[in-house]
Short mmCIF file of C-alpha atoms in Angstrom, two decimals:
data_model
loop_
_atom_site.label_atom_id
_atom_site.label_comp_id
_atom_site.label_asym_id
_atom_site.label_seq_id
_atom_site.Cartn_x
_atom_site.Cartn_y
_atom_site.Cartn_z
CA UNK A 1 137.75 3.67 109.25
CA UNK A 2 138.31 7.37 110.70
CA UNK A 3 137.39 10.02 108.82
CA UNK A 4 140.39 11.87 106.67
CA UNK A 5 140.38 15.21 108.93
CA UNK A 6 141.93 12.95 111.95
CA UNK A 7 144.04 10.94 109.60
CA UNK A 8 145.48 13.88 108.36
CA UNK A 9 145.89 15.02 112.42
CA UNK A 10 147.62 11.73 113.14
CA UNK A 11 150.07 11.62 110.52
CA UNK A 12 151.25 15.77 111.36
CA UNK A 13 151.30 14.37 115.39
CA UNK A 14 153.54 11.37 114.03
CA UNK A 15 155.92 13.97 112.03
CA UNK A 16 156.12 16.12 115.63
CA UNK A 17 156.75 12.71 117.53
CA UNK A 18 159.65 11.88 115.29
CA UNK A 19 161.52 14.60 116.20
CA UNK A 20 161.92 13.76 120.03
CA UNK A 21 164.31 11.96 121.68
CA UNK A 22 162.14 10.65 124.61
CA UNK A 23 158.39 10.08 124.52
CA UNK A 24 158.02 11.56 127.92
CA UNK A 25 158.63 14.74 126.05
CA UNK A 26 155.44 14.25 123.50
CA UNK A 27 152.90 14.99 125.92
CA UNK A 28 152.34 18.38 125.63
CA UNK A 29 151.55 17.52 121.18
CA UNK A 30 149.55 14.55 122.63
CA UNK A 31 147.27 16.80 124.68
CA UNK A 32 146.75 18.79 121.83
CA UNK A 33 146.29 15.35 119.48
CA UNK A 34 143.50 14.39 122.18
CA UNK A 35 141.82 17.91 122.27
CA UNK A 36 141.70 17.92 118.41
CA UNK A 37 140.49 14.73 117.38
CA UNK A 38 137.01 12.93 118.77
CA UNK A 39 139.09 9.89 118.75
CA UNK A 40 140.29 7.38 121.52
CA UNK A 41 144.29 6.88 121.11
CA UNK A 42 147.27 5.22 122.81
CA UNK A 43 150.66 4.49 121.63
CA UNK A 44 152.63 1.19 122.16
CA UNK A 45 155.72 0.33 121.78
CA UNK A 46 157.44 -2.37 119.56
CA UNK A 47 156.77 -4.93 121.99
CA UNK A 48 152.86 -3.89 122.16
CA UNK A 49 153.11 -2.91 125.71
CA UNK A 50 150.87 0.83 126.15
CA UNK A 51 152.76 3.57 127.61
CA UNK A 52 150.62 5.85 127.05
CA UNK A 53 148.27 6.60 128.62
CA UNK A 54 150.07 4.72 131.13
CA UNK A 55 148.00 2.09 133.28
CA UNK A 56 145.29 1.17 130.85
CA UNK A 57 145.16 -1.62 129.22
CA UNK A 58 142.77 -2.21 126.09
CA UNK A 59 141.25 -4.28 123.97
CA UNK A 60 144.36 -4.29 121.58
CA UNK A 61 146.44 -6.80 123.86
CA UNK A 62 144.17 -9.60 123.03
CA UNK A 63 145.31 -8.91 119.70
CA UNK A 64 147.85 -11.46 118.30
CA UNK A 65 150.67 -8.54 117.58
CA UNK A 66 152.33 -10.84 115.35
CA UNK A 67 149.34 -11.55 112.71
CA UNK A 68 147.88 -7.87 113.15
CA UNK A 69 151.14 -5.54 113.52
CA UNK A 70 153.94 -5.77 111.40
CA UNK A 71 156.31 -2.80 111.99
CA UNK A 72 158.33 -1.53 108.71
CA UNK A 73 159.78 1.85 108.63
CA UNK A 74 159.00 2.31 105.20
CA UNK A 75 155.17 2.04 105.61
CA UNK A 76 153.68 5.06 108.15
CA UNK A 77 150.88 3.90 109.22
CA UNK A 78 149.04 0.13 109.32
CA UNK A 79 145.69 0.01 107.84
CA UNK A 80 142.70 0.29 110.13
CA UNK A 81 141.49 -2.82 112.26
CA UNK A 82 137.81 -2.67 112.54
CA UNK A 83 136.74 -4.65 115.87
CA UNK A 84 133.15 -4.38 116.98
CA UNK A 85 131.52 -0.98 116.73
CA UNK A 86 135.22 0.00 116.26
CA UNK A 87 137.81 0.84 114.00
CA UNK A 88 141.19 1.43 115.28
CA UNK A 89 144.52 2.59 112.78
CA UNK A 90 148.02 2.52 113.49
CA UNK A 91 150.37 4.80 112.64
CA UNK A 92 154.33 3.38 113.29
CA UNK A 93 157.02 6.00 114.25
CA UNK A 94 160.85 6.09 115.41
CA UNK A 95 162.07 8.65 117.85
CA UNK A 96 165.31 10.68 117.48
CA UNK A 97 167.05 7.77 119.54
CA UNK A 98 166.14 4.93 117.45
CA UNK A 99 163.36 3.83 119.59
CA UNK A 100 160.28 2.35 117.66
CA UNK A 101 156.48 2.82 118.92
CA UNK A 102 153.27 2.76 117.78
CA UNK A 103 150.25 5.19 117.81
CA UNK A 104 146.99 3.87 117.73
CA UNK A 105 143.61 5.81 116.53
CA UNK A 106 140.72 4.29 117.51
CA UNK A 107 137.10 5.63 116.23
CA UNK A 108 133.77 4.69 117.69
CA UNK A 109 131.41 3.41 114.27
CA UNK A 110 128.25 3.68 115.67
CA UNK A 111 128.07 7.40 115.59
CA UNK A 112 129.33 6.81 111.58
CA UNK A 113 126.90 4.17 110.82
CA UNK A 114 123.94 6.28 112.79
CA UNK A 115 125.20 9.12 110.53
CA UNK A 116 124.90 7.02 107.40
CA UNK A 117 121.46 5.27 108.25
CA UNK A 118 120.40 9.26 108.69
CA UNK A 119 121.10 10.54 105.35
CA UNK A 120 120.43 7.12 103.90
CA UNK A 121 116.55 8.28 104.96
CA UNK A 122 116.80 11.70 104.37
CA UNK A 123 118.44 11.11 101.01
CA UNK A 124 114.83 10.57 98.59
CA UNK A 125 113.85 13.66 100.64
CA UNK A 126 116.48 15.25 99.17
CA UNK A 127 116.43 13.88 95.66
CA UNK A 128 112.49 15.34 95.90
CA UNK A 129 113.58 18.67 97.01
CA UNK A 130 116.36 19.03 94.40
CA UNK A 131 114.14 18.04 91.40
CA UNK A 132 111.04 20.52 92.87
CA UNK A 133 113.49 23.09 93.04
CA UNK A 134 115.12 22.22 89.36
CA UNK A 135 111.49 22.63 88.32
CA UNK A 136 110.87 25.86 90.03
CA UNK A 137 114.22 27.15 88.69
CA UNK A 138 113.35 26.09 85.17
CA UNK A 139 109.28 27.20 85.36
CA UNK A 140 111.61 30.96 86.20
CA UNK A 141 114.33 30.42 83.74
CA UNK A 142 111.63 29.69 81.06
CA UNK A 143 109.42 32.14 81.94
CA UNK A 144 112.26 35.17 81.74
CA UNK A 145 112.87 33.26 77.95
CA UNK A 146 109.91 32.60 76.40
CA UNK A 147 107.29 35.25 77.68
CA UNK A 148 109.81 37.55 75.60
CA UNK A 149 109.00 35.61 72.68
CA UNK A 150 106.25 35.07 73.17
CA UNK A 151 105.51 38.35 73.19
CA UNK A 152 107.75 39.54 69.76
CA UNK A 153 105.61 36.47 68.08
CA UNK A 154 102.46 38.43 68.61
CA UNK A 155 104.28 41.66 67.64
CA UNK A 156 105.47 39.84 64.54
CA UNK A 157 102.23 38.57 63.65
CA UNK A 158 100.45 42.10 63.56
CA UNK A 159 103.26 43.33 61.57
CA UNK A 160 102.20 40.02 59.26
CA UNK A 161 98.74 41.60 59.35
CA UNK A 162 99.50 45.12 58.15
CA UNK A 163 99.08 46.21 61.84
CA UNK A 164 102.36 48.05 63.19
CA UNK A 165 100.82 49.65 66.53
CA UNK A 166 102.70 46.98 68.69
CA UNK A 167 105.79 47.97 69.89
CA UNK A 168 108.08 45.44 71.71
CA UNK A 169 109.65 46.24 75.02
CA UNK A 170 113.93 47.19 75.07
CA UNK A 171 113.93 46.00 78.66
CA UNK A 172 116.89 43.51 78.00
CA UNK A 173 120.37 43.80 77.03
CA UNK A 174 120.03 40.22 75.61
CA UNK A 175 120.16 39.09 72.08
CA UNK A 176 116.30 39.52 72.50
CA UNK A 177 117.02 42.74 73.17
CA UNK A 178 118.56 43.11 70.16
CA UNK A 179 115.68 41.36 68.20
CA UNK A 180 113.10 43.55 69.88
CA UNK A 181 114.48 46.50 69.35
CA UNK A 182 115.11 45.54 65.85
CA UNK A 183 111.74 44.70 65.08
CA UNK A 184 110.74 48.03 66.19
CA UNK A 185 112.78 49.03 64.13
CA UNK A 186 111.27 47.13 61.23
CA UNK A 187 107.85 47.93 62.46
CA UNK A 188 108.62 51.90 62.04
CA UNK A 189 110.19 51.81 58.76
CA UNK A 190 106.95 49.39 57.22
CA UNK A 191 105.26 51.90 58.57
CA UNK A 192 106.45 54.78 57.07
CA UNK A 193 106.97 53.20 53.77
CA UNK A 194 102.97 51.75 54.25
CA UNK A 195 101.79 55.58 54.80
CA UNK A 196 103.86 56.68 51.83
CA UNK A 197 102.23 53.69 49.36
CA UNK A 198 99.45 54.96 51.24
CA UNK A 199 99.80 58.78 50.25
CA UNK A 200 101.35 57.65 46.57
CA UNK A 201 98.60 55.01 45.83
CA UNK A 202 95.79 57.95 46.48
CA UNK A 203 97.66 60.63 44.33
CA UNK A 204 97.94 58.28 41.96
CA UNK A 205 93.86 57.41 41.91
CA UNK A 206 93.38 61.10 41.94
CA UNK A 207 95.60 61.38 39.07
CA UNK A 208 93.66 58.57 37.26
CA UNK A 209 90.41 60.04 38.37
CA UNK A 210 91.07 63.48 37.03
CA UNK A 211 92.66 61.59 33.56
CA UNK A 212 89.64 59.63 33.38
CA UNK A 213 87.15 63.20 33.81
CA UNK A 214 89.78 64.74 31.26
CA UNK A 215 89.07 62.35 28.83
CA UNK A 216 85.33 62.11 29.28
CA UNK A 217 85.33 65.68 28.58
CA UNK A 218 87.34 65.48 25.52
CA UNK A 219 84.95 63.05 24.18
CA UNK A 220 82.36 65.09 25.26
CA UNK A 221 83.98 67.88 23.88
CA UNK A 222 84.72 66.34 19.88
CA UNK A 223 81.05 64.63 20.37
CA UNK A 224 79.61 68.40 20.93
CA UNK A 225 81.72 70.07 18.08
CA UNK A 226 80.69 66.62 15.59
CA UNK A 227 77.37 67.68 16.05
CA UNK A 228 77.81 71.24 15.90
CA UNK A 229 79.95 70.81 12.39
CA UNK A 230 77.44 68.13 11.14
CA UNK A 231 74.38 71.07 10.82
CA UNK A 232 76.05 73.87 8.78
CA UNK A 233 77.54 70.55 6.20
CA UNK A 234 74.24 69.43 6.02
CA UNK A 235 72.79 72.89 5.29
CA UNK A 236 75.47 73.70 2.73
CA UNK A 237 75.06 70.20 1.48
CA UNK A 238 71.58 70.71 0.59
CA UNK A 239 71.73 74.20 -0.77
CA UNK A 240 74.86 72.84 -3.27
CA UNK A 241 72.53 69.61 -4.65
CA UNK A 242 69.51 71.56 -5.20
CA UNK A 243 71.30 73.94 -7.29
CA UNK A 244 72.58 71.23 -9.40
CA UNK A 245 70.04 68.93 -9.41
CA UNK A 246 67.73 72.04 -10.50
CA UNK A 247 65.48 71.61 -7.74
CA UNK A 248 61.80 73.68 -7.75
CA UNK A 249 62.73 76.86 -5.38
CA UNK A 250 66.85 76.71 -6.18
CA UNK A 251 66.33 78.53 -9.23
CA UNK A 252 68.05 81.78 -7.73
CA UNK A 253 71.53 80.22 -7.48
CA UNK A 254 72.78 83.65 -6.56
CA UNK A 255 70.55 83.67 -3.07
CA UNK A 256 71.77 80.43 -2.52
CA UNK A 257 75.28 81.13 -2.92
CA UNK A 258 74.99 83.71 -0.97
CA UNK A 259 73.32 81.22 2.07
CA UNK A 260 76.02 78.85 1.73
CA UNK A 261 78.82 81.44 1.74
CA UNK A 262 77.10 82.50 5.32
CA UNK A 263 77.27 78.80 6.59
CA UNK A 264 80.70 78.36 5.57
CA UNK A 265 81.63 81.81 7.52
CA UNK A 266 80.16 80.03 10.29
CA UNK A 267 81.68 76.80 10.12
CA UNK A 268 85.21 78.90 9.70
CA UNK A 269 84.41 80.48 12.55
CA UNK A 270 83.83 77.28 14.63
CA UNK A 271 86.92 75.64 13.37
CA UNK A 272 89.02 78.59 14.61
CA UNK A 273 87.77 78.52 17.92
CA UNK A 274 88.06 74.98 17.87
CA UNK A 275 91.68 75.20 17.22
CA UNK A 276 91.99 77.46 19.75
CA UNK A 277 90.78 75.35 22.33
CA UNK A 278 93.14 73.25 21.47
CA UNK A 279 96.06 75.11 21.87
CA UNK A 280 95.02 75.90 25.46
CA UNK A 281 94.51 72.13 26.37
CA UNK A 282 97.90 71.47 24.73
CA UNK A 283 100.75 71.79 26.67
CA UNK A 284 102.50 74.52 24.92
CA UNK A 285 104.50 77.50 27.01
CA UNK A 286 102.52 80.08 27.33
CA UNK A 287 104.53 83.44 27.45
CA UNK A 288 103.61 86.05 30.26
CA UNK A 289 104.40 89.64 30.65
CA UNK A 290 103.86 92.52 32.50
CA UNK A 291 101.07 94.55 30.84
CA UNK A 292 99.13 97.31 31.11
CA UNK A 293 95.54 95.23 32.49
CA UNK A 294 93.50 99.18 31.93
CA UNK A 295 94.84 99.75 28.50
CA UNK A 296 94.27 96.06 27.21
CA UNK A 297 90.43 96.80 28.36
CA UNK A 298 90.43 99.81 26.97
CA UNK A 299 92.12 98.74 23.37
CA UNK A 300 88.99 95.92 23.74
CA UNK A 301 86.39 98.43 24.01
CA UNK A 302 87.44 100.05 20.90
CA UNK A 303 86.80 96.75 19.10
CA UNK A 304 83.34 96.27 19.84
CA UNK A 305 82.62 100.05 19.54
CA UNK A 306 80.53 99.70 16.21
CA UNK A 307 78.40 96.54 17.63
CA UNK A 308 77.78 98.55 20.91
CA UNK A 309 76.31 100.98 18.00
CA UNK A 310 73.88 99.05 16.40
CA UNK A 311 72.19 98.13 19.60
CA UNK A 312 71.86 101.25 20.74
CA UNK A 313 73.27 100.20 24.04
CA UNK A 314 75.05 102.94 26.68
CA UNK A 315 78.93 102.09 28.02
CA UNK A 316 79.65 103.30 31.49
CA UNK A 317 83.68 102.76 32.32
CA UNK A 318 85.08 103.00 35.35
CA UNK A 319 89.08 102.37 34.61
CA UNK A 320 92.18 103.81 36.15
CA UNK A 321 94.42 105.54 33.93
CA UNK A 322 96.93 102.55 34.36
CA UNK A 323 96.61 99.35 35.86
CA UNK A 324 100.19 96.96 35.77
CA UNK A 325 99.59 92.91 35.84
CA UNK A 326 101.81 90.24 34.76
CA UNK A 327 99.95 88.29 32.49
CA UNK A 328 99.76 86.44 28.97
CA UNK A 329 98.37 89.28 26.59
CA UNK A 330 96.89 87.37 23.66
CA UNK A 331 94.38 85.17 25.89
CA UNK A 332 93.40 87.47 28.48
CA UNK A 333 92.48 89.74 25.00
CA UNK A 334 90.29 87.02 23.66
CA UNK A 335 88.79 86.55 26.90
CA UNK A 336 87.86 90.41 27.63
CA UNK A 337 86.59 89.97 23.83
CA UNK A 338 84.20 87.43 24.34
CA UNK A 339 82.79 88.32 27.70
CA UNK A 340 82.17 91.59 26.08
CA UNK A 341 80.53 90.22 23.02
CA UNK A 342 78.29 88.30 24.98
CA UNK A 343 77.43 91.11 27.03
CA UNK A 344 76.33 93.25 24.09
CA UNK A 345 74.72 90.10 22.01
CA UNK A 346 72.51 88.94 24.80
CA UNK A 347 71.30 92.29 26.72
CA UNK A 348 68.11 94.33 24.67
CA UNK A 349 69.16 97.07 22.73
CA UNK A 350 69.44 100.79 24.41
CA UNK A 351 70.63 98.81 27.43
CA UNK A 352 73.65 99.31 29.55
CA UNK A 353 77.11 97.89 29.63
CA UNK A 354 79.23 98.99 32.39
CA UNK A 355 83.30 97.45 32.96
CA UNK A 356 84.88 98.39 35.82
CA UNK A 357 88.93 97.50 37.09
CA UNK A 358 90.50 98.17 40.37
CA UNK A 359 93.34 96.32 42.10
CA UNK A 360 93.88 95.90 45.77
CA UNK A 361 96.78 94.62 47.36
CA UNK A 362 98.35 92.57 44.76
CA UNK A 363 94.55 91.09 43.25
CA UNK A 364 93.34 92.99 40.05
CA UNK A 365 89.13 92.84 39.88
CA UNK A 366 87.31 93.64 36.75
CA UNK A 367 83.70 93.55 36.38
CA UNK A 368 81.32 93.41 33.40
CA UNK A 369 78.05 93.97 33.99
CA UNK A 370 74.71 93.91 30.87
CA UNK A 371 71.34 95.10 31.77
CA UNK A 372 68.00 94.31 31.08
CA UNK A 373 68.45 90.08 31.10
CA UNK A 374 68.78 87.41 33.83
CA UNK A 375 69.60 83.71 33.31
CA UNK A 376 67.98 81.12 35.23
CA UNK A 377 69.67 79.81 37.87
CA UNK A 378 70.19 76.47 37.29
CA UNK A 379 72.15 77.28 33.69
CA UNK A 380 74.79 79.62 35.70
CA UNK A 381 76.30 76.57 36.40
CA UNK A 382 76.75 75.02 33.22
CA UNK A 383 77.52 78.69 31.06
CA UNK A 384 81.50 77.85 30.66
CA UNK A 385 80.63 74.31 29.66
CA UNK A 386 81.67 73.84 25.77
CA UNK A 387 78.55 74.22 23.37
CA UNK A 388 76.45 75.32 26.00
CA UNK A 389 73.80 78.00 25.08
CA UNK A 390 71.11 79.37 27.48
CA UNK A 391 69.46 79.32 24.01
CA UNK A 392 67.71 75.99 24.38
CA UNK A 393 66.77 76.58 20.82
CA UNK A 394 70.33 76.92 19.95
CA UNK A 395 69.46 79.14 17.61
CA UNK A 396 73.12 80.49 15.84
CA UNK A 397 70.83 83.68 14.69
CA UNK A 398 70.72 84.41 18.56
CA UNK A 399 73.94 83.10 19.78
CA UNK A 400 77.55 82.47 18.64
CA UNK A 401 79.49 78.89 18.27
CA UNK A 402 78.81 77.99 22.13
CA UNK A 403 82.73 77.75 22.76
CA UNK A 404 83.04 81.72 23.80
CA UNK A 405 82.71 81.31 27.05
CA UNK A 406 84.39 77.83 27.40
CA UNK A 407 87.26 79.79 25.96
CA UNK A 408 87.31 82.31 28.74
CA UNK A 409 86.93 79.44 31.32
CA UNK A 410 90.26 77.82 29.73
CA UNK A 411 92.62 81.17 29.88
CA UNK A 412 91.33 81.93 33.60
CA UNK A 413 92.16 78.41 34.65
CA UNK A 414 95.79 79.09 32.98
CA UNK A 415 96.14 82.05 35.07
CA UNK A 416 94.84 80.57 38.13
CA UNK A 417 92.21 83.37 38.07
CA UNK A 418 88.85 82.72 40.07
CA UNK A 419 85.89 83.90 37.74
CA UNK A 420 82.13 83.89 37.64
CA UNK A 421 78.91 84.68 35.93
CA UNK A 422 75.92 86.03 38.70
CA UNK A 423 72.55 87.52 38.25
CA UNK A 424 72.50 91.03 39.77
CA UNK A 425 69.25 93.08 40.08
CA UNK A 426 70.15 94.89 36.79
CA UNK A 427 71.11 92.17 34.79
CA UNK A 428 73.99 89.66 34.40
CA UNK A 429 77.31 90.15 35.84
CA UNK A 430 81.04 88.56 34.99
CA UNK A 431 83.64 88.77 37.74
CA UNK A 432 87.24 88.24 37.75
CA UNK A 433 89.84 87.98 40.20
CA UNK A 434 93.41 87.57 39.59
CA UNK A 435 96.67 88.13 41.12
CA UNK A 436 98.56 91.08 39.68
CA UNK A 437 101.92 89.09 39.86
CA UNK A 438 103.14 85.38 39.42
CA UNK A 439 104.74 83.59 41.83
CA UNK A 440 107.17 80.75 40.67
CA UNK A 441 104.62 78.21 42.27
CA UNK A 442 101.85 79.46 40.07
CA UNK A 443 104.32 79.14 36.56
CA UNK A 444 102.46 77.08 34.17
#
């Protein structure tokens, strides 16, 4: 069997041949037949004699022409007759001039079978090297897929774990592209949102925390002024049954009257400031004006003229004539009031008080300074805490309800003043700082 390239040669060469007259004219297409193929050919005529190549005479004319050749016009070409290490086809053809021949193809099979027993060995060779290179090409293909995921598996996991430092790479334009970049994506939003839980979570223990010390000091607070209400009803209690039980010693109703009326100025006195404090821990609006700070002072000094009198005690003053600070008028009154009181109640008598204002920039500073006293150090801390006195006898001959200065401490945290109580080398001195004019940031 030849191979189809000189098949295909033989049966264009047969077309060419057809269209001669003479076969003496074909040689010139025959040469070119011989130089094409690697093929051994002749061509015969209808009576199986070789005239061409003329003069050589093959194996073909032992051939019984009758059983091997059948000539039809309708078939072009006779199947291939192997013989040996040979296989020979024939390809029939008529001429222009009726004439019938014959071309013979004749291919040597060793070459073919030598060619066959080759790539017969090589062949498991070949099947090896196919499948070792299918397995390097899919170690590479699945490397390029799954180290990617691989590596968005661990990303995902320390996004599981609350942990959204890992950040995947955009490298690919792939639908794991797309995943990576959305889980970076993901992984900065949970972030975000995290820190803001984060930032809400610790407002939000600060806000407990500060509700919780609120109420503690409210209990505090109605626990102090229980006890400080329970002495003066006791008092007055006693005083009213031994008058009408007739008790030994209550015979002078009159001086006992006149005891109990004093207690229940007291106890007046401590349920006013009691409401007070209430109103400033209540969440009313508190209404704030622009004041003359100098003549507010002043109007305050006037009050406790005829107490600064019976002590004997000097005023030095060192105001300006007019000092202008936006502030609520009725509280920073009662606070000047009671820092002054205290000042005049706790220093000796012919001692000196001295207040002094001044504003700088937009900060106002007042001082009040009493001679002749010092507090220990370790009660300056505690002075503006309700029902404190630096009385530890808390005696209410010596001191006052214990709220005064708690009072003072409430309308200076309302007007975001800073404020303190120092020992100088004269006595004890209050200081107060506060901004001349509100800002909308500091609007209670």
């Amino acid at each position: 069997m030849i191979n189809q390239n000189t098949e295909n040669t033989a049966i264009q060469l047969i077309d060419r041949l057809e269209s001669y007259s003479d076969i003496s004219d074909c040689e010139d297409d025959l040469s070119d037949f011989s130089k094409t193929v690697n093929a051994t050919f002749w061509i015969e005529d209808e009576n199986g004699n070789i005239i061409f190549p003329s003069g050589i005479a093959t194996e073909t004319e032992t051939v019984d022409r009758d059983t091997a050749i059948t000539y039809d016009e309708n078939v072009p070409y006779i199947d291939a007759v192997p013989s040996g290490e040979t296989s020979t086809n024939f390809y029939p053809f008529t001429l222009v001039s009726g004439e019938n021949y014959i071309l013979a193809v004749q291919v040597d099979l060793f070459v073919v079978q030598q060619t066959t027993e080759i790539l017969r060995a090589i062949f498991p060779y070949v099947i090896l090297m196919v499948f070792l290179l299918s397995l390097l090409c899919a170690g590479l293909y699945a490397r390029y897929i799954t180290r990617p995921i691989v590596r968005l598996s661990k990303i995902s996991k320390q996004m599981a774990d609350l942990d959204f430092a890992g950040q995947c790479k955009e490298e690919r334009d792939d639908e794991l592209g797309s995943l990576a970049h959305n889980l970076n994506s993901l992984s900065v939003s949970l972030s975000t949102a995290l820190k803001d839980l984060q930032i809400a979570n610790q407002q939000l223990r600060t806000d407990i925390e500060k509700e919780q010390e609120l109420e503690r000091q409210r209990i505090d607070f109605f626990s102090a002024a229980s006890h400080e209400l329970k002495t003066p009803l006791t008092i007055l209690k006693g005083h009213l049954m031994g008058m009408l039980n007739e008790v030994k010693g209550y015979e002078n109703h009159e001086e006992y009257m006149e005891r109990s009326l004093a207690v229940v100025d007291k106890m007046e006195t401590l349920v006013k400031e009691l409401l007070y404090v209430s109103k400033t821990d209540g969440k009313q609006k508190s209404e704030y004006k622009m004041v003359d700070f100098a003549e507010l002072v002043r109007v305050q000094i006037a009050d406790v003229t005829d107490l600064l009198s019976k002590k004997e005690q000097c005023l030095e003053v060192d105001i300006p004539d007019k000092l202008i600070c936006e502030l609520e008028p009725a509280q920073i009154e009662r606070a000047i009031q009671n820092i002054l009181v205290n000042a005049i109640r706790y220093s000796p008598t012919g001692e000196l008080i001295r207040i002094a204002l001044s504003k700088e920039n937009n900060t106002v500073y007042c001082e009040i300074e009493n001679t002749g006293v010092h507090i220990p150090e370790n009660m300056i801390s505690h002075l503006f805490e309700a029902f404190y006195r630096a009385d530890t006898s808390r005696n209410r001959n010596t001191g006052g309800t214990g709220l005064g200065l708690y009072i003072v401490r409430k309308i200076m945290e309302l007007h975001q003043a800073k404020y303190g109580i120092k020992n100088t080398s004269r006595g004890v001195l209050f200081w107060l700082e506060m901004s001349s004019k509100r800002s909308a940031d500091n609007s209670i």
